[in-house]
mmCIF file of C-alpha atoms in Angstrom:
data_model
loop_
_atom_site.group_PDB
_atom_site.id
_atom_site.type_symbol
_atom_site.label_atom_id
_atom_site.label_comp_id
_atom_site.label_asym_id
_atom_site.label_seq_id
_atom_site.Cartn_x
_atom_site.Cartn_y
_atom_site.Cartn_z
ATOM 1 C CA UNK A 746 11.053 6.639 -15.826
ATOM 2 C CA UNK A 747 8.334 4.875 -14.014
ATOM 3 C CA UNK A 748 5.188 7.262 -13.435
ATOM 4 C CA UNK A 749 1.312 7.103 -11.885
ATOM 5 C CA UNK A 750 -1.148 9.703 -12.940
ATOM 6 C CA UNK A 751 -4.187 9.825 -11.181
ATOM 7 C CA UNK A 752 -6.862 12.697 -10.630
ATOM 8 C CA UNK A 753 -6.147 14.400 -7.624
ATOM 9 C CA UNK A 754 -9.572 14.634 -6.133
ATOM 10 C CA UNK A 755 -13.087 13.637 -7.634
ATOM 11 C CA UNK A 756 -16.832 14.532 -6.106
ATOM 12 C CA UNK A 757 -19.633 12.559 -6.832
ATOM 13 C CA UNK A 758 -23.418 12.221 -5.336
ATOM 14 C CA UNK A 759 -24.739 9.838 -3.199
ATOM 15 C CA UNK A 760 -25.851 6.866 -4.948
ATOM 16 C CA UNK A 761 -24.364 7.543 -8.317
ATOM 17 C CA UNK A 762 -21.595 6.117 -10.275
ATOM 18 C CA UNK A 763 -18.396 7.380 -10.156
ATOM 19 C CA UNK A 764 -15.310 6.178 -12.507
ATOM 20 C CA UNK A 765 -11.102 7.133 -11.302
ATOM 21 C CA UNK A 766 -9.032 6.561 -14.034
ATOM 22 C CA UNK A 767 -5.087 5.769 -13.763
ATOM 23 C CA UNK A 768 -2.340 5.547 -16.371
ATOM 24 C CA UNK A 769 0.541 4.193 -15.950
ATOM 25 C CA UNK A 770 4.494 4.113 -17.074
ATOM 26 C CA UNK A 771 6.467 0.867 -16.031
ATOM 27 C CA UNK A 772 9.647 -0.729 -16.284
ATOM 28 C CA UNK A 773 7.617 -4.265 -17.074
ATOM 29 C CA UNK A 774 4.035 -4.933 -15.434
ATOM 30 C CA UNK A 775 3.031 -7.470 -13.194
ATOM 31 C CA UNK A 776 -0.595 -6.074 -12.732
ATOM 32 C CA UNK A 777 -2.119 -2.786 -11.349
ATOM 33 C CA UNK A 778 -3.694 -3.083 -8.014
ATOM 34 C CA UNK A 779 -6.487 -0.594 -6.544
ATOM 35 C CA UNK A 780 -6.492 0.148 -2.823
ATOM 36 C CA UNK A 781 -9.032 2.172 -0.767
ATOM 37 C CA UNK A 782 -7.283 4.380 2.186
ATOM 38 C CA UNK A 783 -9.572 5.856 4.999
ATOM 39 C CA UNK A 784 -7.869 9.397 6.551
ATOM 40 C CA UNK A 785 -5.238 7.890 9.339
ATOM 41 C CA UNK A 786 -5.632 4.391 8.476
ATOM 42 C CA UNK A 787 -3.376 1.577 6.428
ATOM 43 C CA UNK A 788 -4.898 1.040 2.715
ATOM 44 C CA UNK A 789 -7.098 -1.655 1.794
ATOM 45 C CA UNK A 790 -6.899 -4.293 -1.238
ATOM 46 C CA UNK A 791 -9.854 -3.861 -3.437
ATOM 47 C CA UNK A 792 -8.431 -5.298 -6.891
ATOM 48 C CA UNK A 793 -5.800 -6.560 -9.239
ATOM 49 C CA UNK A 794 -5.826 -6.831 -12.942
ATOM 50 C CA UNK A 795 -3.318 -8.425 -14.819
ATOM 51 C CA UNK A 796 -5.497 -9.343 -18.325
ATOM 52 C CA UNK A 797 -7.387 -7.151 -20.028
ATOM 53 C CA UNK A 798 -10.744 -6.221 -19.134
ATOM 54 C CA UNK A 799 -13.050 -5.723 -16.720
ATOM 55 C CA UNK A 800 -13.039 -7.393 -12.916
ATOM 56 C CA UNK A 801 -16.524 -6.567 -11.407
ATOM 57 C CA UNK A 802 -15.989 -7.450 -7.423
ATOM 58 C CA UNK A 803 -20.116 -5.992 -6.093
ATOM 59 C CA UNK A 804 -20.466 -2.285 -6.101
ATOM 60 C CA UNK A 805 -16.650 -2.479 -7.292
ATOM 61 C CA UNK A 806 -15.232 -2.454 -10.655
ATOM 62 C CA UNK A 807 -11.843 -2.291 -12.285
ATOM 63 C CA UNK A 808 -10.697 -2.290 -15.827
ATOM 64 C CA UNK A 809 -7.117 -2.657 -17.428
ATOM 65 C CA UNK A 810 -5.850 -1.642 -20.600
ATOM 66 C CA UNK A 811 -2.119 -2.949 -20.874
ATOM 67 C CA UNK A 812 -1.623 -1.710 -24.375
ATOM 68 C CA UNK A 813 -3.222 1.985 -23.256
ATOM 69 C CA UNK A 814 -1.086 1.817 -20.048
ATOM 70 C CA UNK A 815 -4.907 2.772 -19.143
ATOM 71 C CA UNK A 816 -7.015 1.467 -15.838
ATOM 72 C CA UNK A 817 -10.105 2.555 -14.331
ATOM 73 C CA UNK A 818 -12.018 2.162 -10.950
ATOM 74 C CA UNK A 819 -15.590 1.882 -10.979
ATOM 75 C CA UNK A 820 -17.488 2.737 -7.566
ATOM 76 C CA UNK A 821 -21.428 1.892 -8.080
ATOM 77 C CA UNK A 822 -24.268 3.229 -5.733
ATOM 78 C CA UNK A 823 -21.884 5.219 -4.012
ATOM 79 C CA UNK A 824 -22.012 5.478 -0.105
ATOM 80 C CA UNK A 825 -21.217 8.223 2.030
ATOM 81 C CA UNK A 826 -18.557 5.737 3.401
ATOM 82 C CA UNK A 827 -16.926 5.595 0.017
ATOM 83 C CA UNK A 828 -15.503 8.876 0.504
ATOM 84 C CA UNK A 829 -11.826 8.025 0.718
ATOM 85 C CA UNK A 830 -8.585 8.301 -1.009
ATOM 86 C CA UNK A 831 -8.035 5.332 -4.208
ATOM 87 C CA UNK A 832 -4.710 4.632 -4.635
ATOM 88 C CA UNK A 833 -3.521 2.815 -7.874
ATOM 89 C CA UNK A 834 -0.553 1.192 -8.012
ATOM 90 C CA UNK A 835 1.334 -1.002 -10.898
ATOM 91 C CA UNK A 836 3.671 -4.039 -10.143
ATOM 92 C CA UNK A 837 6.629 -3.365 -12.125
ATOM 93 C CA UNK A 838 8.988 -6.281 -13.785
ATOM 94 C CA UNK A 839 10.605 -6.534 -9.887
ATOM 95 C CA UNK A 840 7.289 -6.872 -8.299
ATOM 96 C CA UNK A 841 8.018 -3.577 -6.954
ATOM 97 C CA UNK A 842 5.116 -1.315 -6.316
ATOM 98 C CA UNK A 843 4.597 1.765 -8.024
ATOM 99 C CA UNK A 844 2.343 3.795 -6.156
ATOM 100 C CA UNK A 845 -0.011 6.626 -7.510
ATOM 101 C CA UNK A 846 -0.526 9.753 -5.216
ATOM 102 C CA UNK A 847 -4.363 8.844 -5.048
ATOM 103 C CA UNK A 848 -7.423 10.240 -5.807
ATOM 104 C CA UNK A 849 -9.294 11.735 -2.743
ATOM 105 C CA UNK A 850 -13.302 11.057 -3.714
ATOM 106 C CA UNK A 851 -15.956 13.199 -1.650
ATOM 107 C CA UNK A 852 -19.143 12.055 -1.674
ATOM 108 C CA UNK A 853 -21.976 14.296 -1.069
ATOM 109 C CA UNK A 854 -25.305 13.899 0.063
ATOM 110 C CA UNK B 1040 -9.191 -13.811 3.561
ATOM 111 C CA UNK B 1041 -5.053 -13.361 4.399
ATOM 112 C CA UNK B 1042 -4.567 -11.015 7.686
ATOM 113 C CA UNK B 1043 -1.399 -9.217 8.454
ATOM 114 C CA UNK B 1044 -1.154 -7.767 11.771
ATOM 115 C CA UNK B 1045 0.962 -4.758 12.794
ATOM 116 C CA UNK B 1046 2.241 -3.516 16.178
ATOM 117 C CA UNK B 1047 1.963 -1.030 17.874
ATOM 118 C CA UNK B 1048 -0.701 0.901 16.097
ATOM 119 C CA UNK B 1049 0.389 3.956 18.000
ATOM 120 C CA UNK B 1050 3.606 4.783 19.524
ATOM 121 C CA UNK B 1051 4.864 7.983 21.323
ATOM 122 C CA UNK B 1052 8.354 8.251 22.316
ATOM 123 C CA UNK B 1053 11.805 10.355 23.440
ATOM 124 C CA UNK B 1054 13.876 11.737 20.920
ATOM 125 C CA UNK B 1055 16.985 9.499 21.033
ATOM 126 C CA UNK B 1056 15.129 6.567 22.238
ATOM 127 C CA UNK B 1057 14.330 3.109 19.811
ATOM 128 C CA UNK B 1058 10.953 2.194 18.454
ATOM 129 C CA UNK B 1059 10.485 -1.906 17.459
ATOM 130 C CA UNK B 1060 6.984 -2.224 15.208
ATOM 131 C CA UNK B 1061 6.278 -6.167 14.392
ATOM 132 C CA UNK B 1062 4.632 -7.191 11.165
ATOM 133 C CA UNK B 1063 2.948 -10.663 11.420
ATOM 134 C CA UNK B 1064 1.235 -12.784 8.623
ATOM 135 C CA UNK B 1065 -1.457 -14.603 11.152
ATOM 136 C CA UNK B 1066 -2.578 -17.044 8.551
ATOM 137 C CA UNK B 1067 0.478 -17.701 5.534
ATOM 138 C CA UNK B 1068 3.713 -17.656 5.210
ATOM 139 C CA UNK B 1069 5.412 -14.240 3.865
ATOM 140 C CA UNK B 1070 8.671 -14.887 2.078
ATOM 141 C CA UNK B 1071 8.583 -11.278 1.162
ATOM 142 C CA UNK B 1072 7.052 -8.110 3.388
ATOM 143 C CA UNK B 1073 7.183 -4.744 2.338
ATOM 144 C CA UNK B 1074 7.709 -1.808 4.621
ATOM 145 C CA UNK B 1075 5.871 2.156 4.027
ATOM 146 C CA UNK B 1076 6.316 5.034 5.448
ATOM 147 C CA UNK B 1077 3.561 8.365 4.404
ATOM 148 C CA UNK B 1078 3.926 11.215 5.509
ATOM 149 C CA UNK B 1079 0.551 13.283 6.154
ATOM 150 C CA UNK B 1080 -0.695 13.988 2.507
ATOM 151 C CA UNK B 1081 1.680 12.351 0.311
ATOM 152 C CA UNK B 1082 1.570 8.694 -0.933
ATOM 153 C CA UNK B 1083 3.227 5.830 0.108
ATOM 154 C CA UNK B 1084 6.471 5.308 0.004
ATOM 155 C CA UNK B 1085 8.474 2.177 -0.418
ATOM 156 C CA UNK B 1086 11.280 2.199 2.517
ATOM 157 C CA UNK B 1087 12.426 -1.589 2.271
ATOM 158 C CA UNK B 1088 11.812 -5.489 0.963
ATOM 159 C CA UNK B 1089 12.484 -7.663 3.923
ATOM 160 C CA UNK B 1090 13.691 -11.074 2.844
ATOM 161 C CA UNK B 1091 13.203 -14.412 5.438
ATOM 162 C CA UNK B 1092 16.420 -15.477 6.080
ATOM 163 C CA UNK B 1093 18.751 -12.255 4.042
ATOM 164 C CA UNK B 1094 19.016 -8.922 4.476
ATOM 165 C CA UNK B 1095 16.653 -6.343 3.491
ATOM 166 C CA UNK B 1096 16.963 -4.484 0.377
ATOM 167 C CA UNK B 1097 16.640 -0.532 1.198
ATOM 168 C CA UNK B 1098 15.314 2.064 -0.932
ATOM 169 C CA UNK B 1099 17.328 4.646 -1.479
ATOM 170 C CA UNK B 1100 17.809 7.394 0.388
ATOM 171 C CA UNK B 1101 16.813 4.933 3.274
ATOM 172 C CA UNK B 1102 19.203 4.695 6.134
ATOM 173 C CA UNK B 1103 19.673 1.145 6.815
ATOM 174 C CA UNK B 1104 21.684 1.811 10.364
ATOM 175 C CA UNK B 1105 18.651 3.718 11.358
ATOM 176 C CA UNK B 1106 15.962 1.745 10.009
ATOM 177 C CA UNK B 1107 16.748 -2.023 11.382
ATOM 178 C CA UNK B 1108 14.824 -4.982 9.383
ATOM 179 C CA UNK B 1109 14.835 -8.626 10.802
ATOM 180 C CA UNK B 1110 13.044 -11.214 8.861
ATOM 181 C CA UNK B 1111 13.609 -13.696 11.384
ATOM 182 C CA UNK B 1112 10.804 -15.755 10.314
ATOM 183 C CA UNK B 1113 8.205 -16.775 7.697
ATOM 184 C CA UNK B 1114 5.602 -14.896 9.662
ATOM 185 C CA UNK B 1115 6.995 -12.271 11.286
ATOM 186 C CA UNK B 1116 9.150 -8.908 10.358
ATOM 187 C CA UNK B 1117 10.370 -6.284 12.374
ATOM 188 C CA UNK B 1118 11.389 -2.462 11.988
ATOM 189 C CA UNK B 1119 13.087 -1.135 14.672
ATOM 190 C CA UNK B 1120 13.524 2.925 14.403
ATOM 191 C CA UNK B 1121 16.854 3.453 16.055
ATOM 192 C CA UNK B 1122 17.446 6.966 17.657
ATOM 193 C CA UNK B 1123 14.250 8.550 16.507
ATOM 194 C CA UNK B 1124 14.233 11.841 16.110
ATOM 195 C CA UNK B 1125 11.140 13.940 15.942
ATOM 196 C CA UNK B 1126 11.454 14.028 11.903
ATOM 197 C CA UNK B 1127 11.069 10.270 11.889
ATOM 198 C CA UNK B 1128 7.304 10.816 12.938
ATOM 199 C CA UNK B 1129 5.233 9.567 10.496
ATOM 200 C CA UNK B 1130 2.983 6.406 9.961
ATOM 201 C CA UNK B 1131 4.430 3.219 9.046
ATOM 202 C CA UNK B 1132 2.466 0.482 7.288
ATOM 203 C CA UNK B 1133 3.615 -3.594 6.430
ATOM 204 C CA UNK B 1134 2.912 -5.329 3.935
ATOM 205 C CA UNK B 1135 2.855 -9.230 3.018
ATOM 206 C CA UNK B 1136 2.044 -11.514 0.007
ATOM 207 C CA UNK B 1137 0.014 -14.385 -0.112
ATOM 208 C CA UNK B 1138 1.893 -16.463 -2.294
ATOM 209 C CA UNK B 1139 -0.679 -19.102 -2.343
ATOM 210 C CA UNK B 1140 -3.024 -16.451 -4.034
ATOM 211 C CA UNK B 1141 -0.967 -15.923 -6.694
ATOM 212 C CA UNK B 1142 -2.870 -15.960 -10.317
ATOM 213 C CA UNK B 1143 -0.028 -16.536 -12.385
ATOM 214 C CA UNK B 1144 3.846 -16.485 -12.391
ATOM 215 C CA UNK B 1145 4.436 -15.552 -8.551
ATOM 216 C CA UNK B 1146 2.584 -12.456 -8.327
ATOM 217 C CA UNK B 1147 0.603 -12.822 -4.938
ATOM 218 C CA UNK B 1148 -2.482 -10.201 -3.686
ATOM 219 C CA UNK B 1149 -0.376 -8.012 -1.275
ATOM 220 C CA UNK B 1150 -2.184 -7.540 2.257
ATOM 221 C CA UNK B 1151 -1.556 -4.858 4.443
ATOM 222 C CA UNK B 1152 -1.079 -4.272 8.511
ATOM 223 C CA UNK B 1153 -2.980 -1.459 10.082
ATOM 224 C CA UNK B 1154 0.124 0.688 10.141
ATOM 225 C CA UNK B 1155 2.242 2.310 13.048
ATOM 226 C CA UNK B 1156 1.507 5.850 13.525
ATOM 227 C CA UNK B 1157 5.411 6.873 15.502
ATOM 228 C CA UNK B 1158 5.303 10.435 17.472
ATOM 229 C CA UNK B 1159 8.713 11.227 18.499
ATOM 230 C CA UNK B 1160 8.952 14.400 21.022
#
């Protein structure tokens, strides 16, 4: 079957580094996107890998593995704005989505 | 970058009564747009792939006579929640793809509306 496993929630300090990993199960990939979802509001785009390696997009970083099934998101110099839920999500061979539950990050001061 | 706009953003209505929410790529043209629903606390959850010009391919478990999708147009798809009932609240999110953006093969970067939130008393 198709599966997304993602930490449930993460805490981190303000102005550190903080990495949420995601692995992933898919019937064919298309690429694994990262999205950034405020409490009560629509998700946001923040990245797509479909190659190997690391995407660096400012404080923003994402890494794919496709032979580990493996991606990360990097969050640098972390805001108290940052605190949000990170959904990852893998296109599978339909371009269907495959959505992760998503990581809720609290930052603290 | 790509916008997609959604409408309403909030809706309150009458059990029994129809809700319409428009999805509307303001600057490409969407061959494809994806509808959500979440419930508080879970994830997303795929409910349909509207098609310009065909009919929408539903999920399953997803009532198609209850949730209506019109892809009328290249920019523009509509959900229309007939007879809501007060289980049917939830929020309600869009999705596009920017086939222009596409880095290989025809994989666009999806873009998102601001979502729906539907209260049905």
């Amino acid at each position: 079957g198709q599966n997304i496993d993602q930490p449930t929630e993460m805490t981190a300090t303000e102005g550190a580094i903080v990495q949420i990993n995601c692995t992933y199960q898919t019937s064919g990939f298309n690429g694994l996107f990262w999205y950034q979802q405020h409490a009560g509001e629509a998700p946001t785009f923040l990245s797509y890998n479909v190659l190997d390696g690391l995407e660096e997009k400012g404080r923003f970083s994402s890494f794919l593995s496709r032979s580990k099934g493996y991606s990360y998101l990097l969050l640098k110099e972390l805001q108290m704005k940052d605190s949000a839920s990170y959904l990852c999500a893998a296109m599978d061979s339909n371009y269907q989505l495959i959505w992760g539950a998503g990581t809720k990050l609290i930052i603290k001061p | 970058g790509a916008v997609v706009s959604q409408h309403p953003s909030w809706v309150i209505c009458k059990s029994g009564t129809s809700v319409k929410i428009e999805c509307r790529s303001l600057d490409f043209q969407a061959t494809t747009m994806f509808w959500y629903r979440q419930f508080p606390k879970q994830s997303l959850m795929l409910m349909a792939t509207s098609n310009e010009g065909s009919k929408a391919t539903y999920e399953q478990g997803v009532e198609k006579d209850k949730f209506l999708i019109n892809h009328a147009s290249l920019t523009l798809s509509t959900l229309t929640v007939t007879s809501a009932h007060p289980e049917d609240s939830s929020f309600y999110i869009c999705s596009a793809r920017d086939m222009g953006l596409a880095g290989g093969g025809d994989t666009g970067e999806l873009f998102f509306g601001e979502g729906s939130r539907l209260t049905v008393l």
